[in-house]
Amino acid sequence: TQLLEQSPQFLSIQEGENLTVYCNSSSVFSSLQWYRQEPGEGPVLLVTVVTGGEVKKLKRLTFQFGDARKDSSLHITAAQTGDTGLYLCAGNTGGFKTIFGAGTRLFVKA
Amino acid sequence: DSGVTQTPKHLITATGQRVTLRCSPRSGDLSVYWYQQSLDQGLQFLIQYYNGEERAKGNILERFSAQQFPDLHSELNLSSLELGDSALYFCASSASGVGEKLFFGSGTQLSVL
């Protein structure tokens, strides 16, 4: 069974703080994606990582794919209230099925 | 706007009933995915179609069925509804359906009373 476990499940921080959320699996993924979902909307893709050890930056967000392609992390620097949302990782093992983790719900307080 | 259209946005029905959710993919996308999102179980993969054919199946109940039509729109049929079927149902589309970026619709909120 392919499972993606995300941690923490919930995170509440002050504006300006840094944070890291994690996505772990025992399966190897050919690609892994991070999505952000806001209330009442569908998830929106932030980044796709495909190479073990890959690091991608998107403004204040840094994404890393584990060397073994089984895990990933998302680091946010100097969080803003606009970063509030549900962060989902999604993995594909090379087939047609893309599975999602349960998500980390982030709340950034002003 | 993702380009994926889902209707209806909200649906309220009773146990035992049957409903149909509709999805129009982004222009040019051949693959359609259906996901169920509930508070305690996250985003669960139900089924995927590519150019009218079923490509992958996830945790889809036997009471649920789906199809993709020649014009590439898709419908998810939920029958003999139970209270536990209440959830957000998302449709997503992608160009070819293998590990690509998924574009999600805004979802259908189903409430079974």
PDB file of N, CA, C and O in Angstrom, chain A residues 30-31 33 35 37 40-45 48 86 88 92 94-103 105, chain B residues 9 33 35 37 39 41-43 45 48 55-58 88 90 96-102 104-106:
ATOM      1  N   SER A  30       8.391   8.419  -8.462  1.00  0.00           N
ATOM      2  CA  SER A  30       9.059   8.975  -9.639  1.00  0.00           C
ATOM      3  C   SER A  30       8.930  10.499  -9.643  1.00  0.00           C
ATOM      4  O   SER A  30       9.766  11.189 -10.226  1.00  0.00           O
ATOM      5  N   SER A  31       7.896  10.990  -9.017  1.00  0.00           N
ATOM      6  CA  SER A  31       7.744  12.433  -8.879  1.00  0.00           C
ATOM      7  C   SER A  31       6.891  12.713  -7.646  1.00  0.00           C
ATOM      8  O   SER A  31       6.080  11.875  -7.232  1.00  0.00           O
ATOM      9  N   GLN A  33       4.712  16.022  -5.714  1.00  0.00           N
ATOM     10  CA  GLN A  33       4.203  17.376  -5.900  1.00  0.00           C
ATOM     11  C   GLN A  33       3.707  17.925  -4.570  1.00  0.00           C
ATOM     12  O   GLN A  33       3.279  17.185  -3.692  1.00  0.00           O
ATOM     13  N   TYR A  35       0.915  20.774  -3.188  1.00  0.00           N
ATOM     14  CA  TYR A  35      -0.238  21.601  -3.530  1.00  0.00           C
ATOM     15  C   TYR A  35      -0.640  22.408  -2.308  1.00  0.00           C
ATOM     16  O   TYR A  35      -0.400  22.012  -1.172  1.00  0.00           O
ATOM     17  N   GLN A  37      -4.164  24.280  -0.743  1.00  0.00           N
ATOM     18  CA  GLN A  37      -5.606  24.359  -0.900  1.00  0.00           C
ATOM     19  C   GLN A  37      -6.182  25.369   0.089  1.00  0.00           C
ATOM     20  O   GLN A  37      -5.874  25.338   1.278  1.00  0.00           O
ATOM     21  N   GLY A  40     -12.918  26.090   0.313  1.00  0.00           N
ATOM     22  CA  GLY A  40     -13.871  26.257  -0.772  1.00  0.00           C
ATOM     23  C   GLY A  40     -13.282  26.132  -2.162  1.00  0.00           C
ATOM     24  O   GLY A  40     -13.982  26.320  -3.157  1.00  0.00           O
ATOM     25  N   GLU A  41     -12.001  25.808  -2.234  1.00  0.00           N
ATOM     26  CA  GLU A  41     -11.345  25.699  -3.533  1.00  0.00           C
ATOM     27  C   GLU A  41     -10.637  24.362  -3.666  1.00  0.00           C
ATOM     28  O   GLU A  41     -10.382  23.676  -2.675  1.00  0.00           O
ATOM     29  N   GLY A  42     -10.281  24.007  -4.897  1.00  0.00           N
ATOM     30  CA  GLY A  42      -9.495  22.811  -5.111  1.00  0.00           C
ATOM     31  C   GLY A  42      -8.015  23.093  -4.901  1.00  0.00           C
ATOM     32  O   GLY A  42      -7.591  24.245  -4.906  1.00  0.00           O
ATOM     33  N   PRO A  43      -7.214  22.053  -4.701  1.00  0.00           N
ATOM     34  CA  PRO A  43      -5.769  22.239  -4.532  1.00  0.00           C
ATOM     35  C   PRO A  43      -5.134  22.870  -5.776  1.00  0.00           C
ATOM     36  O   PRO A  43      -5.558  22.601  -6.898  1.00  0.00           O
ATOM     37  N   VAL A  44      -4.102  23.673  -5.542  1.00  0.00           N
ATOM     38  CA  VAL A  44      -3.357  24.317  -6.633  1.00  0.00           C
ATOM     39  C   VAL A  44      -1.895  23.913  -6.517  1.00  0.00           C
ATOM     40  O   VAL A  44      -1.306  23.996  -5.425  1.00  0.00           O
ATOM     41  N   LEU A  45      -1.318  23.487  -7.621  1.00  0.00           N
ATOM     42  CA  LEU A  45       0.065  23.004  -7.597  1.00  0.00           C
ATOM     43  C   LEU A  45       1.048  24.120  -7.274  1.00  0.00           C
ATOM     44  O   LEU A  45       0.985  25.221  -7.834  1.00  0.00           O
ATOM     45  N   THR A  48       6.701  20.632  -8.518  1.00  0.00           N
ATOM     46  CA  THR A  48       6.929  19.209  -8.768  1.00  0.00           C
ATOM     47  C   THR A  48       8.423  18.944  -8.650  1.00  0.00           C
ATOM     48  O   THR A  48       9.228  19.675  -9.219  1.00  0.00           O
ATOM     49  N   LEU A  86      -4.114  24.677   3.513  1.00  0.00           N
ATOM     50  CA  LEU A  86      -3.829  23.253   3.664  1.00  0.00           C
ATOM     51  C   LEU A  86      -2.762  22.883   2.634  1.00  0.00           C
ATOM     52  O   LEU A  86      -2.948  23.094   1.439  1.00  0.00           O
ATOM     53  N   LEU A  88      -0.654  20.037   0.814  1.00  0.00           N
ATOM     54  CA  LEU A  88      -0.784  18.619   0.476  1.00  0.00           C
ATOM     55  C   LEU A  88       0.399  18.173  -0.359  1.00  0.00           C
ATOM     56  O   LEU A  88       0.797  18.865  -1.290  1.00  0.00           O
ATOM     57  N   ASN A  92       3.528  10.114  -7.251  1.00  0.00           N
ATOM     58  CA  ASN A  92       3.235   9.213  -8.370  1.00  0.00           C
ATOM     59  C   ASN A  92       4.381   8.221  -8.491  1.00  0.00           C
ATOM     60  O   ASN A  92       5.547   8.611  -8.498  1.00  0.00           O
ATOM     61  N   GLY A  94       4.962   6.293 -11.010  1.00  0.00           N
ATOM     62  CA  GLY A  94       5.269   6.006 -12.409  1.00  0.00           C
ATOM     63  C   GLY A  94       4.066   5.501 -13.172  1.00  0.00           C
ATOM     64  O   GLY A  94       4.114   5.369 -14.392  1.00  0.00           O
ATOM     65  N   GLY A  95       2.985   5.208 -12.464  1.00  0.00           N
ATOM     66  CA  GLY A  95       1.765   4.760 -13.123  1.00  0.00           C
ATOM     67  C   GLY A  95       0.782   5.886 -13.285  1.00  0.00           C
ATOM     68  O   GLY A  95       1.164   7.052 -13.339  1.00  0.00           O
ATOM     69  N   PHE A  96      -0.465   5.524 -13.318  1.00  0.00           N
ATOM     70  CA  PHE A  96      -1.501   6.520 -13.577  1.00  0.00           C
ATOM     71  C   PHE A  96      -2.109   7.104 -12.312  1.00  0.00           C
ATOM     72  O   PHE A  96      -2.852   8.068 -12.371  1.00  0.00           O
ATOM     73  N   LYS A  97      -1.777   6.511 -11.155  1.00  0.00           N
ATOM     74  CA  LYS A  97      -2.433   6.919  -9.920  1.00  0.00           C
ATOM     75  C   LYS A  97      -1.586   7.950  -9.187  1.00  0.00           C
ATOM     76  O   LYS A  97      -0.413   7.737  -8.938  1.00  0.00           O
ATOM     77  N   THR A  98      -2.181   9.096  -8.861  1.00  0.00           N
ATOM     78  CA  THR A  98      -1.521  10.089  -8.028  1.00  0.00           C
ATOM     79  C   THR A  98      -2.218  10.092  -6.681  1.00  0.00           C
ATOM     80  O   THR A  98      -3.424  10.341  -6.604  1.00  0.00           O
ATOM     81  N   ILE A  99      -1.464   9.780  -5.616  1.00  0.00           N
ATOM     82  CA  ILE A  99      -2.059   9.724  -4.283  1.00  0.00           C
ATOM     83  C   ILE A  99      -1.625  10.919  -3.465  1.00  0.00           C
ATOM     84  O   ILE A  99      -0.540  11.464  -3.678  1.00  0.00           O
ATOM     85  N   PHE A 100      -2.493  11.300  -2.533  1.00  0.00           N
ATOM     86  CA  PHE A 100      -2.249  12.469  -1.709  1.00  0.00           C
ATOM     87  C   PHE A 100      -2.077  12.099  -0.239  1.00  0.00           C
ATOM     88  O   PHE A 100      -2.676  11.128   0.236  1.00  0.00           O
ATOM     89  N   GLY A 101      -1.272  12.886   0.456  1.00  0.00           N
ATOM     90  CA  GLY A 101      -1.220  12.796   1.899  1.00  0.00           C
ATOM     91  C   GLY A 101      -2.430  13.498   2.492  1.00  0.00           C
ATOM     92  O   GLY A 101      -3.197  14.144   1.772  1.00  0.00           O
ATOM     93  N   ALA A 102      -2.598  13.381   3.816  1.00  0.00           N
ATOM     94  CA  ALA A 102      -3.752  13.984   4.481  1.00  0.00           C
ATOM     95  C   ALA A 102      -3.601  15.487   4.661  1.00  0.00           C
ATOM     96  O   ALA A 102      -4.573  16.184   4.946  1.00  0.00           O
ATOM     97  N   GLY A 103      -2.377  15.991   4.491  1.00  0.00           N
ATOM     98  CA  GLY A 103      -2.181  17.435   4.521  1.00  0.00           C
ATOM     99  C   GLY A 103      -1.723  17.978   5.856  1.00  0.00           C
ATOM    100  O   GLY A 103      -1.897  17.359   6.902  1.00  0.00           O
ATOM    101  N   ARG A 105      -2.359  21.459   7.934  1.00  0.00           N
ATOM    102  CA  ARG A 105      -3.164  22.683   7.946  1.00  0.00           C
ATOM    103  C   ARG A 105      -2.380  23.767   8.673  1.00  0.00           C
ATOM    104  O   ARG A 105      -2.102  23.659   9.864  1.00  0.00           O
TER     105      ARG A 105
ATOM    106  N   LYS B   9     -22.244  22.861  -7.424  1.00  0.00           N
ATOM    107  CA  LYS B   9     -21.298  23.242  -6.376  1.00  0.00           C
ATOM    108  C   LYS B   9     -21.725  22.656  -5.023  1.00  0.00           C
ATOM    109  O   LYS B   9     -20.892  22.277  -4.212  1.00  0.00           O
ATOM    110  N   TYR B  33      -9.583  12.835 -13.250  1.00  0.00           N
ATOM    111  CA  TYR B  33      -9.466  12.127 -11.982  1.00  0.00           C
ATOM    112  C   TYR B  33     -10.631  12.542 -11.079  1.00  0.00           C
ATOM    113  O   TYR B  33     -11.060  13.684 -11.103  1.00  0.00           O
ATOM    114  N   TYR B  35     -11.596  12.591  -6.911  1.00  0.00           N
ATOM    115  CA  TYR B  35     -11.119  12.441  -5.547  1.00  0.00           C
ATOM    116  C   TYR B  35     -12.252  12.779  -4.581  1.00  0.00           C
ATOM    117  O   TYR B  35     -13.111  13.617  -4.869  1.00  0.00           O
ATOM    118  N   GLN B  37     -12.808  14.128  -0.639  1.00  0.00           N
ATOM    119  CA  GLN B  37     -12.110  14.750   0.480  1.00  0.00           C
ATOM    120  C   GLN B  37     -13.050  14.881   1.670  1.00  0.00           C
ATOM    121  O   GLN B  37     -14.070  15.556   1.603  1.00  0.00           O
ATOM    122  N   LEU B  39     -13.031  15.360   6.155  1.00  0.00           N
ATOM    123  CA  LEU B  39     -12.201  15.979   7.185  1.00  0.00           C
ATOM    124  C   LEU B  39     -11.212  14.998   7.796  1.00  0.00           C
ATOM    125  O   LEU B  39     -10.090  15.347   8.096  1.00  0.00           O
ATOM    126  N   GLN B  41     -10.134  12.003   6.492  1.00  0.00           N
ATOM    127  CA  GLN B  41      -9.381  11.102   5.618  1.00  0.00           C
ATOM    128  C   GLN B  41      -8.634  11.794   4.498  1.00  0.00           C
ATOM    129  O   GLN B  41      -8.081  11.150   3.638  1.00  0.00           O
ATOM    130  N   GLY B  42      -8.611  13.092   4.475  1.00  0.00           N
ATOM    131  CA  GLY B  42      -7.840  13.768   3.436  1.00  0.00           C
ATOM    132  C   GLY B  42      -8.410  13.523   2.057  1.00  0.00           C
ATOM    133  O   GLY B  42      -9.583  13.220   1.876  1.00  0.00           O
ATOM    134  N   LEU B  43      -7.540  13.634   1.063  1.00  0.00           N
ATOM    135  CA  LEU B  43      -7.945  13.527  -0.333  1.00  0.00           C
ATOM    136  C   LEU B  43      -7.752  12.083  -0.799  1.00  0.00           C
ATOM    137  O   LEU B  43      -6.636  11.622  -0.968  1.00  0.00           O
ATOM    138  N   PHE B  45      -8.118   9.106  -3.565  1.00  0.00           N
ATOM    139  CA  PHE B  45      -8.233   8.860  -4.996  1.00  0.00           C
ATOM    140  C   PHE B  45      -9.343   7.854  -5.258  1.00  0.00           C
ATOM    141  O   PHE B  45      -9.392   6.786  -4.657  1.00  0.00           O
ATOM    142  N   GLN B  48      -9.586   7.175 -12.261  1.00  0.00           N
ATOM    143  CA  GLN B  48      -9.023   8.022 -13.306  1.00  0.00           C
ATOM    144  C   GLN B  48      -9.428   7.501 -14.680  1.00  0.00           C
ATOM    145  O   GLN B  48      -9.435   6.283 -14.911  1.00  0.00           O
ATOM    146  N   ARG B  55      -8.346   4.128 -16.393  1.00  0.00           N
ATOM    147  CA  ARG B  55      -6.917   3.859 -16.335  1.00  0.00           C
ATOM    148  C   ARG B  55      -6.451   3.394 -14.961  1.00  0.00           C
ATOM    149  O   ARG B  55      -5.494   2.640 -14.842  1.00  0.00           O
ATOM    150  N   ALA B  56      -7.055   3.903 -13.921  1.00  0.00           N
ATOM    151  CA  ALA B  56      -6.627   3.530 -12.571  1.00  0.00           C
ATOM    152  C   ALA B  56      -7.821   3.636 -11.631  1.00  0.00           C
ATOM    153  O   ALA B  56      -8.693   4.477 -11.809  1.00  0.00           O
ATOM    154  N   LYS B  57      -7.823   2.725 -10.667  1.00  0.00           N
ATOM    155  CA  LYS B  57      -8.916   2.698  -9.719  1.00  0.00           C
ATOM    156  C   LYS B  57      -8.349   2.762  -8.316  1.00  0.00           C
ATOM    157  O   LYS B  57      -7.356   2.099  -8.008  1.00  0.00           O
ATOM    158  N   GLY B  58      -8.982   3.534  -7.466  1.00  0.00           N
ATOM    159  CA  GLY B  58      -8.542   3.647  -6.087  1.00  0.00           C
ATOM    160  C   GLY B  58      -9.588   3.082  -5.161  1.00  0.00           C
ATOM    161  O   GLY B  58     -10.179   2.045  -5.413  1.00  0.00           O
ATOM    162  N   LEU B  88     -16.534  16.422   0.205  1.00  0.00           N
ATOM    163  CA  LEU B  88     -16.253  17.230  -0.973  1.00  0.00           C
ATOM    164  C   LEU B  88     -15.732  16.296  -2.058  1.00  0.00           C
ATOM    165  O   LEU B  88     -14.821  15.503  -1.790  1.00  0.00           O
ATOM    166  N   PHE B  90     -13.891  16.152  -5.651  1.00  0.00           N
ATOM    167  CA  PHE B  90     -13.131  16.962  -6.599  1.00  0.00           C
ATOM    168  C   PHE B  90     -12.880  16.186  -7.874  1.00  0.00           C
ATOM    169  O   PHE B  90     -12.613  14.988  -7.865  1.00  0.00           O
ATOM    170  N   SER B  96      -1.995  14.125 -20.052  1.00  0.00           N
ATOM    171  CA  SER B  96      -1.887  12.725 -20.449  1.00  0.00           C
ATOM    172  C   SER B  96      -2.105  11.758 -19.305  1.00  0.00           C
ATOM    173  O   SER B  96      -2.390  10.598 -19.532  1.00  0.00           O
ATOM    174  N   GLY B  97      -1.967  12.228 -18.067  1.00  0.00           N
ATOM    175  CA  GLY B  97      -2.341  11.368 -16.957  1.00  0.00           C
ATOM    176  C   GLY B  97      -1.242  10.564 -16.310  1.00  0.00           C
ATOM    177  O   GLY B  97      -1.516   9.613 -15.597  1.00  0.00           O
ATOM    178  N   VAL B  98       0.016  10.903 -16.511  1.00  0.00           N
ATOM    179  CA  VAL B  98       1.088  10.162 -15.851  1.00  0.00           C
ATOM    180  C   VAL B  98       1.969  11.125 -15.075  1.00  0.00           C
ATOM    181  O   VAL B  98       2.849  11.773 -15.640  1.00  0.00           O
ATOM    182  N   GLY B  99       1.720  11.220 -13.773  1.00  0.00           N
ATOM    183  CA  GLY B  99       2.569  12.027 -12.903  1.00  0.00           C
ATOM    184  C   GLY B  99       2.652  13.485 -13.235  1.00  0.00           C
ATOM    185  O   GLY B  99       3.643  14.147 -12.942  1.00  0.00           O
ATOM    186  N   GLU B 100       1.604  13.999 -13.879  1.00  0.00           N
ATOM    187  CA  GLU B 100       1.652  15.402 -14.287  1.00  0.00           C
ATOM    188  C   GLU B 100       0.960  16.293 -13.282  1.00  0.00           C
ATOM    189  O   GLU B 100       0.282  15.843 -12.372  1.00  0.00           O
ATOM    190  N   LYS B 101       1.084  17.595 -13.553  1.00  0.00           N
ATOM    191  CA  LYS B 101       0.352  18.583 -12.776  1.00  0.00           C
ATOM    192  C   LYS B 101      -1.137  18.341 -12.951  1.00  0.00           C
ATOM    193  O   LYS B 101      -1.622  18.170 -14.066  1.00  0.00           O
ATOM    194  N   LEU B 102      -1.853  18.307 -11.834  1.00  0.00           N
ATOM    195  CA  LEU B 102      -3.299  18.167 -11.857  1.00  0.00           C
ATOM    196  C   LEU B 102      -3.947  19.529 -11.669  1.00  0.00           C
ATOM    197  O   LEU B 102      -3.541  20.308 -10.814  1.00  0.00           O
ATOM    198  N   PHE B 104      -7.388  21.207 -10.590  1.00  0.00           N
ATOM    199  CA  PHE B 104      -8.591  20.820  -9.855  1.00  0.00           C
ATOM    200  C   PHE B 104      -9.741  21.792 -10.087  1.00  0.00           C
ATOM    201  O   PHE B 104      -9.529  23.007 -10.209  1.00  0.00           O
ATOM    202  N   GLY B 105     -10.939  21.245 -10.108  1.00  0.00           N
ATOM    203  CA  GLY B 105     -12.126  22.080 -10.068  1.00  0.00           C
ATOM    204  C   GLY B 105     -12.369  22.549  -8.648  1.00  0.00           C
ATOM    205  O   GLY B 105     -11.606  22.228  -7.729  1.00  0.00           O
ATOM    206  N   SER B 106     -13.440  23.298  -8.451  1.00  0.00           N
ATOM    207  CA  SER B 106     -13.754  23.846  -7.127  1.00  0.00           C
ATOM    208  C   SER B 106     -14.510  22.868  -6.240  1.00  0.00           C
ATOM    209  O   SER B 106     -14.760  23.167  -5.082  1.00  0.00           O
TER     210      SER B 106
END
